[in-house]
Short mmCIF file of C-alpha atoms in Angstrom, two decimals:
data_model
loop_
_atom_site.label_atom_id
_atom_site.label_comp_id
_atom_site.label_asym_id
_atom_site.label_seq_id
_atom_site.Cartn_x
_atom_site.Cartn_y
_atom_site.Cartn_z
CA UNK A 22 -5.77 -30.12 -23.97
CA UNK A 23 -3.46 -28.56 -26.57
CA UNK A 24 -6.41 -26.88 -28.28
CA UNK A 25 -7.60 -25.50 -24.95
CA UNK A 26 -4.13 -24.21 -24.15
CA UNK A 27 -3.89 -22.53 -27.55
CA UNK A 28 -7.30 -20.89 -27.18
CA UNK A 29 -6.40 -19.75 -23.71
CA UNK A 30 -3.14 -18.16 -24.89
CA UNK A 31 -4.88 -16.47 -27.81
CA UNK A 32 -7.71 -15.07 -25.70
CA UNK A 33 -5.32 -14.39 -22.86
CA UNK A 34 -3.45 -11.76 -24.77
CA UNK A 35 -6.36 -10.22 -26.64
CA UNK A 36 -6.93 -7.93 -25.50
CA UNK A 37 -13.15 1.09 4.91
CA UNK A 38 -14.88 4.39 4.24
CA UNK A 39 -18.47 3.94 3.22
CA UNK A 40 -20.06 5.68 0.25
CA UNK A 41 -22.06 7.95 2.53
CA UNK A 42 -18.96 8.90 4.50
CA UNK A 43 -17.02 9.60 1.31
CA UNK A 44 -19.80 11.78 -0.06
CA UNK A 45 -20.13 13.59 3.22
CA UNK A 46 -16.43 14.41 3.33
CA UNK A 47 -15.99 15.15 -0.38
CA UNK A 48 -17.82 17.91 -2.23
CA UNK A 49 -19.62 16.66 -5.31
CA UNK A 50 -18.97 18.18 -8.71
CA UNK A 51 -21.43 20.87 -9.79
CA UNK A 52 -24.05 19.81 -12.29
CA UNK A 53 -22.77 19.95 -15.86
CA UNK A 54 -19.10 20.03 -14.86
CA UNK A 55 -16.62 17.98 -16.86
CA UNK A 56 -13.36 16.23 -16.19
CA UNK A 57 -10.20 17.74 -17.63
CA UNK A 58 -7.72 15.55 -19.50
CA UNK A 59 -3.95 15.84 -19.59
CA UNK A 60 -1.52 13.78 -21.66
CA UNK A 61 1.93 13.65 -20.13
CA UNK A 62 5.19 11.78 -20.64
CA UNK A 63 6.61 9.97 -17.61
CA UNK A 64 10.28 9.01 -17.66
CA UNK A 65 10.87 5.66 -15.96
CA UNK A 66 14.35 4.81 -14.65
CA UNK A 67 13.04 1.25 -14.17
CA UNK A 68 12.79 0.84 -17.95
CA UNK A 69 16.19 2.23 -18.84
CA UNK A 70 18.66 -0.11 -20.55
CA UNK A 71 16.22 -2.83 -21.59
CA UNK A 72 17.55 -4.99 -24.43
CA UNK A 73 14.44 -4.69 -26.56
CA UNK A 74 14.91 -0.93 -26.88
CA UNK A 75 11.58 0.03 -25.31
CA UNK A 76 11.51 3.74 -24.56
CA UNK A 77 11.60 4.67 -20.87
CA UNK A 78 9.52 7.75 -21.71
CA UNK A 79 5.92 6.56 -21.49
CA UNK A 80 2.72 8.28 -22.56
CA UNK A 81 0.19 8.63 -19.74
CA UNK A 82 -3.38 10.01 -19.77
CA UNK A 83 -4.54 11.74 -16.58
CA UNK A 84 -8.19 12.59 -15.86
CA UNK A 85 -8.69 15.33 -13.28
CA UNK A 86 -12.00 15.80 -11.43
CA UNK A 87 -14.23 18.76 -12.37
CA UNK A 88 -13.40 20.74 -9.22
CA UNK A 89 -9.61 20.20 -9.41
CA UNK A 90 -8.79 23.73 -10.64
CA UNK A 91 -11.29 25.42 -8.36
CA UNK A 92 -9.98 23.87 -5.12
CA UNK A 93 -6.20 24.40 -5.00
CA UNK A 94 -5.91 23.04 -1.46
CA UNK A 95 -7.86 19.86 -2.02
CA UNK A 96 -6.17 16.45 -2.48
CA UNK A 97 -7.59 13.42 -4.23
CA UNK A 98 -7.28 9.64 -4.30
CA UNK A 99 -5.93 8.05 -7.49
CA UNK A 100 -7.13 5.09 -9.57
CA UNK A 101 -4.53 3.49 -11.86
CA UNK A 102 -6.10 1.46 -14.71
CA UNK A 103 -4.04 -0.89 -16.92
CA UNK A 104 -4.87 -1.62 -20.56
CA UNK A 105 -4.93 -4.93 -22.39
CA UNK A 106 -2.65 -6.59 -24.93
CA UNK A 107 -2.00 -4.86 -28.26
CA UNK A 108 -3.59 -1.64 -27.01
CA UNK A 109 -2.36 1.85 -26.22
CA UNK A 110 -3.54 4.25 -23.54
CA UNK A 111 -5.63 6.27 -26.06
CA UNK A 112 -7.14 3.07 -27.44
CA UNK A 113 -8.01 1.92 -23.94
CA UNK A 114 -9.51 5.31 -23.12
CA UNK A 115 -11.79 4.77 -26.11
CA UNK A 116 -12.77 1.27 -24.98
CA UNK A 117 -13.60 2.60 -21.51
CA UNK A 118 -15.28 5.72 -22.93
CA UNK A 119 -13.34 7.20 -20.06
CA UNK A 120 -14.18 10.88 -20.40
CA UNK A 121 -17.93 10.49 -20.88
CA UNK A 122 -18.02 7.71 -18.29
CA UNK A 123 -16.36 9.91 -15.70
CA UNK A 124 -18.62 12.84 -16.55
CA UNK A 125 -21.63 10.57 -16.12
CA UNK A 126 -20.32 9.22 -12.83
CA UNK A 127 -19.73 12.72 -11.46
CA UNK A 128 -23.25 13.70 -12.49
CA UNK A 129 -24.43 10.77 -10.35
CA UNK A 130 -22.44 11.89 -7.30
CA UNK A 131 -18.99 10.34 -7.67
CA UNK A 132 -16.57 12.03 -5.26
CA UNK A 133 -13.49 13.55 -6.88
CA UNK A 134 -10.76 11.11 -7.98
CA UNK A 135 -7.79 11.28 -10.32
CA UNK A 136 -7.77 8.51 -12.94
CA UNK A 137 -4.49 7.49 -14.62
CA UNK A 138 -4.09 5.38 -17.79
CA UNK A 139 -0.44 4.50 -18.57
CA UNK A 140 0.68 3.26 -21.99
CA UNK A 141 2.64 -0.01 -21.84
CA UNK A 142 2.74 -0.95 -25.53
CA UNK A 143 5.94 -2.77 -26.57
CA UNK A 144 7.58 -4.21 -29.69
CA UNK A 145 5.49 -7.38 -29.39
CA UNK A 146 2.26 -5.73 -28.26
CA UNK A 147 2.41 -5.69 -24.48
CA UNK A 148 4.62 -5.79 -21.41
CA UNK A 149 2.57 -8.33 -19.44
CA UNK A 150 3.29 -5.87 -16.57
CA UNK A 151 6.27 -8.10 -15.86
CA UNK A 152 10.04 -7.74 -15.46
CA UNK A 153 12.88 -9.02 -17.61
CA UNK A 154 16.22 -7.75 -18.86
CA UNK A 155 14.67 -7.91 -22.33
CA UNK A 156 11.66 -5.61 -21.87
CA UNK A 157 12.60 -3.77 -18.65
CA UNK A 158 11.15 -3.51 -15.16
CA UNK A 159 7.47 -2.83 -15.80
CA UNK A 160 6.52 -3.56 -12.22
CA UNK A 161 8.90 -0.79 -11.17
CA UNK A 162 7.40 1.58 -13.73
CA UNK A 163 3.81 1.03 -12.60
CA UNK A 164 4.30 0.71 -8.84
CA UNK A 165 7.13 3.21 -8.27
CA UNK A 166 8.05 5.56 -11.10
CA UNK A 167 4.50 6.28 -12.26
CA UNK A 168 3.14 6.65 -8.72
CA UNK A 169 6.04 8.94 -7.78
CA UNK A 170 5.41 11.12 -10.84
CA UNK A 171 1.67 11.43 -10.23
CA UNK A 172 2.19 12.18 -6.52
CA UNK A 173 4.77 14.86 -7.29
CA UNK A 174 2.88 16.56 -10.15
CA UNK A 175 -0.72 16.41 -8.90
CA UNK A 176 -2.50 17.01 -5.60
CA UNK A 177 -2.90 13.40 -4.52
CA UNK A 178 -3.49 11.67 -1.22
CA UNK A 179 -0.14 9.94 -0.96
CA UNK A 180 -1.01 6.79 0.94
CA UNK A 181 -2.01 3.27 -0.08
CA UNK A 182 -5.53 3.63 1.29
CA UNK A 183 -6.14 6.34 -1.30
CA UNK A 184 -4.75 4.40 -4.28
CA UNK A 185 -6.68 1.90 -6.37
CA UNK A 186 -5.40 -0.45 -9.07
CA UNK A 187 -7.54 -1.89 -11.86
CA UNK A 188 -7.13 -3.34 -15.33
CA UNK A 189 -8.82 -5.20 -18.17
CA UNK A 190 -7.63 -8.41 -19.92
CA UNK A 191 -3.81 -8.23 -19.86
CA UNK A 192 -4.41 -5.29 -17.53
CA UNK A 193 -6.54 -7.60 -15.38
CA UNK A 194 -3.58 -9.94 -15.27
CA UNK A 195 -1.38 -6.97 -14.35
CA UNK A 196 -3.65 -5.76 -11.57
CA UNK A 197 -3.75 -9.31 -10.17
CA UNK A 198 0.02 -9.76 -10.38
CA UNK A 199 0.95 -6.33 -9.03
CA UNK A 200 -1.83 -6.44 -6.46
CA UNK A 201 -0.44 -9.66 -5.01
CA UNK A 202 3.09 -8.30 -4.82
CA UNK A 203 2.64 -4.64 -3.84
CA UNK A 204 0.06 -4.22 -1.06
CA UNK A 205 2.13 -1.34 0.34
CA UNK A 206 1.31 0.72 -2.75
CA UNK A 207 -2.43 0.09 -3.30
CA UNK A 208 -5.42 -0.25 -1.00
CA UNK A 209 -8.09 -1.71 -3.32
CA UNK A 210 -8.18 -3.82 -6.52
CA UNK A 211 -10.71 -4.12 -9.35
CA UNK A 212 -9.85 -6.94 -11.79
CA UNK A 213 -11.72 -6.89 -15.13
CA UNK A 214 -11.84 -9.99 -17.37
CA UNK A 215 -8.32 -11.05 -16.40
CA UNK A 216 -6.34 -13.07 -18.91
CA UNK A 217 -3.38 -15.36 -18.40
CA UNK A 218 -4.19 -16.51 -14.87
CA UNK A 219 -3.45 -20.21 -15.39
CA UNK A 220 -0.40 -22.14 -16.56
CA UNK A 221 -0.29 -22.52 -20.33
CA UNK A 222 1.48 -24.63 -22.92
CA UNK A 223 3.31 -24.02 -26.17
CA UNK A 224 1.48 -22.75 -29.27
CA UNK A 225 0.39 -25.25 -31.95
CA UNK A 226 3.10 -26.60 -34.30
CA UNK A 227 2.25 -24.31 -37.22
CA UNK A 228 2.55 -21.17 -35.06
CA UNK A 229 5.64 -22.48 -33.28
CA UNK A 230 7.34 -23.10 -36.64
CA UNK A 231 6.45 -19.62 -37.88
CA UNK A 232 7.83 -18.04 -34.69
CA UNK A 233 11.06 -20.03 -34.86
CA UNK A 234 11.53 -18.98 -38.49
CA UNK A 235 11.67 -15.26 -37.65
CA UNK A 236 15.29 -14.12 -37.64
CA UNK A 237 14.89 -10.32 -37.66
CA UNK A 238 12.39 -7.66 -36.70
CA UNK A 239 11.37 -7.36 -40.35
CA UNK A 240 10.07 -10.93 -40.14
CA UNK A 241 7.62 -10.09 -37.36
CA UNK A 242 5.19 -8.56 -39.85
CA UNK A 243 4.43 -11.99 -41.31
CA UNK A 244 3.27 -13.46 -37.99
CA UNK A 245 -0.35 -13.93 -37.02
CA UNK A 246 -1.78 -12.78 -33.72
CA UNK A 247 -0.74 -15.88 -31.78
CA UNK A 248 2.78 -15.61 -33.14
CA UNK A 249 3.12 -12.04 -31.89
CA UNK A 250 1.64 -13.06 -28.56
CA UNK A 251 4.16 -15.89 -28.22
CA UNK A 252 7.02 -13.44 -28.67
CA UNK A 253 5.45 -11.06 -26.13
CA UNK A 254 5.21 -13.77 -23.48
CA UNK A 255 8.73 -15.04 -24.20
CA UNK A 256 10.23 -11.55 -23.96
CA UNK A 257 8.50 -11.00 -20.61
CA UNK A 258 8.83 -14.43 -18.98
CA UNK A 259 11.73 -16.28 -20.63
CA UNK A 260 14.35 -13.63 -21.45
CA UNK A 261 17.78 -14.57 -22.77
CA UNK A 262 20.29 -11.69 -22.83
CA UNK A 263 22.62 -13.68 -25.10
CA UNK A 264 20.09 -14.49 -27.83
CA UNK A 265 19.99 -11.58 -30.28
CA UNK A 266 17.94 -10.09 -31.88
CA UNK A 267 14.90 -10.83 -29.64
CA UNK A 268 16.69 -11.78 -26.41
CA UNK A 269 14.14 -14.44 -25.53
CA UNK A 270 13.92 -18.22 -25.25
CA UNK A 271 11.02 -19.59 -27.27
CA UNK A 272 8.80 -22.45 -26.06
CA UNK A 273 9.92 -24.74 -28.88
CA UNK A 274 13.30 -25.58 -30.38
CA UNK A 275 13.21 -27.16 -33.85
CA UNK A 276 9.60 -28.06 -33.23
CA UNK A 277 10.24 -29.75 -29.87
CA UNK A 278 8.66 -28.27 -26.75
CA UNK A 279 11.18 -26.87 -24.30
CA UNK A 280 9.79 -27.70 -20.85
CA UNK A 281 12.29 -25.44 -19.11
CA UNK A 282 10.80 -22.43 -20.92
CA UNK A 283 7.25 -23.48 -20.09
CA UNK A 284 8.30 -23.84 -16.45
CA UNK A 285 9.50 -20.23 -16.50
CA UNK A 286 6.17 -19.17 -18.00
CA UNK A 287 4.32 -21.12 -15.32
CA UNK A 288 6.18 -19.19 -12.62
CA UNK A 289 4.33 -16.08 -13.86
CA UNK A 290 0.81 -17.54 -13.75
CA UNK A 291 -1.17 -15.87 -10.93
CA UNK A 292 -3.06 -19.05 -10.06
CA UNK A 293 0.32 -20.74 -9.53
CA UNK A 294 1.65 -17.75 -7.57
CA UNK A 295 -1.47 -17.18 -5.50
CA UNK A 296 -0.83 -19.21 -2.34
CA UNK A 297 2.40 -17.42 -1.48
CA UNK A 298 0.69 -14.02 -1.64
CA UNK A 299 -2.53 -14.68 0.29
CA UNK A 300 -1.31 -12.72 3.31
CA UNK A 301 -0.62 -9.72 1.07
CA UNK A 302 -4.09 -9.94 -0.44
CA UNK A 303 -5.66 -9.96 3.03
CA UNK A 304 -4.34 -6.44 3.51
CA UNK A 305 -6.63 -4.95 0.87
CA UNK A 306 -9.71 -3.10 1.99
CA UNK A 307 -11.67 -4.39 -1.00
CA UNK A 308 -11.14 -6.61 -4.06
CA UNK A 309 -13.57 -7.04 -6.96
CA UNK A 310 -13.46 -9.30 -10.02
CA UNK A 311 -15.85 -9.19 -12.96
CA UNK A 312 -16.08 -11.06 -16.26
CA UNK A 313 -18.63 -11.61 -19.04
CA UNK A 314 -20.73 -14.76 -19.16
CA UNK A 315 -19.48 -15.43 -22.74
CA UNK A 316 -15.83 -14.79 -21.92
CA UNK A 317 -13.63 -17.90 -21.85
CA UNK A 318 -11.67 -16.28 -19.03
CA UNK A 319 -14.66 -16.58 -16.70
CA UNK A 320 -13.55 -20.03 -15.55
CA UNK A 321 -10.09 -18.93 -14.36
CA UNK A 322 -11.58 -15.76 -12.89
CA UNK A 323 -14.00 -17.82 -10.84
CA UNK A 324 -11.15 -20.04 -9.63
CA UNK A 325 -9.24 -16.93 -8.56
CA UNK A 326 -12.28 -15.69 -6.66
CA UNK A 327 -12.97 -19.02 -4.99
CA UNK A 328 -9.41 -19.72 -3.93
CA UNK A 329 -9.10 -16.28 -2.38
CA UNK A 330 -12.46 -16.71 -0.67
CA UNK A 331 -11.46 -20.13 0.70
CA UNK A 332 -8.25 -18.65 2.12
CA UNK A 333 -10.02 -15.83 3.91
CA UNK A 334 -9.49 -13.08 1.31
CA UNK A 335 -12.86 -11.40 0.94
CA UNK A 336 -13.67 -10.42 -2.64
CA UNK A 337 -16.67 -9.63 -4.81
CA UNK A 338 -17.17 -11.68 -7.98
CA UNK A 339 -19.63 -10.65 -10.71
CA UNK A 340 -20.51 -12.35 -13.99
CA UNK A 341 -22.35 -10.00 -16.32
CA UNK A 342 -23.95 -10.52 -19.76
CA UNK A 343 -21.21 -10.07 -22.35
CA UNK A 344 -18.07 -11.35 -24.01
CA UNK A 345 -14.44 -10.34 -23.46
CA UNK A 346 -14.75 -6.78 -24.80
CA UNK A 347 -18.44 -5.95 -24.46
CA UNK A 348 -19.77 -4.07 -21.48
CA UNK A 349 -16.37 -2.68 -20.45
CA UNK A 350 -17.40 0.99 -20.67
CA UNK A 351 -20.62 0.34 -18.76
CA UNK A 352 -18.75 -1.58 -16.03
CA UNK A 353 -16.20 1.23 -15.78
CA UNK A 354 -18.81 3.91 -15.14
CA UNK A 355 -21.42 2.02 -13.13
CA UNK A 356 -19.36 -0.55 -11.23
CA UNK A 357 -15.64 0.23 -11.11
CA UNK A 358 -15.92 3.90 -10.20
CA UNK A 359 -18.59 3.39 -7.48
CA UNK A 360 -16.51 0.49 -6.11
CA UNK A 361 -13.52 2.77 -5.59
CA UNK A 362 -15.76 5.51 -4.19
CA UNK A 363 -16.51 3.05 -1.39
CA UNK A 364 -13.12 1.42 -1.05
CA UNK A 365 -10.70 4.36 -1.14
CA UNK A 366 -10.05 6.91 1.58
CA UNK A 367 -10.87 10.48 0.58
CA UNK A 368 -9.24 12.29 3.50
CA UNK A 369 -5.60 12.80 4.40
#
């Protein structure tokens, strides 16, 4: 069981309106037209004052549809897509092949949408899209500050039915977590290869000892991937404002597992949280989950699908040929974007 838990933690952090109605009410992009890309900085009051020193000024990539400049009175739905652990927004854009994928989708008739990729990189590699005094209020950044900025700076349709939320790996965890908690903000969810859905244990003794031995930020460089990931989870899910310099309670103390810390981690596992949010999930117009057939996360993803299905939350579940990182760009263009073309509302 310990080996399974370790593998899970390692992999975990690696990384309506019908289509015809939407197309009828939304002019398609002219042949050969391309999306335009803007890189902006969004200041987030929700992230101010965090103990880790994460900047509240976050890089965000915004993809505008080909006809955005030519139709100054037209408004668009928005898709927010969350990246995985140890990635940045530009790195995620590369994994998605976002620009070429959007151009290809528009050539195939995708109605105009705005696509937003926020950067949530932190000291330890990722925010887990969670809240703590250590890393800041990342839920508030994604669901309030970012949405408010996009709605005030771009011509968006400012209602939940015209907002979609998606993410891959840690971003799949984030879209599951935020989707459960904020149905007033989003109207449809697309969850890609979600990590970290189930309750997990402490890292193996060698990693735990290496993590405990780090006494300053300079010592972080000596850690392996699992060591960094352990710090990331602790900063997000077991903060300790009195424990400088990392302000986090680790899952082991002098080699002994601290069950109180693991209990706090368990409180952030979506499969443990799921039952209390079923009524929120029933409010979504559409939910989709996909995962590769060689991805260890497929088992938890299938449990998520089945438990929602058993509780009356309709959702689509697809297993495709691939591992955790393969096929992501293809799924983005040919599955995620058409899904939102069906699920989102394209009129005011």
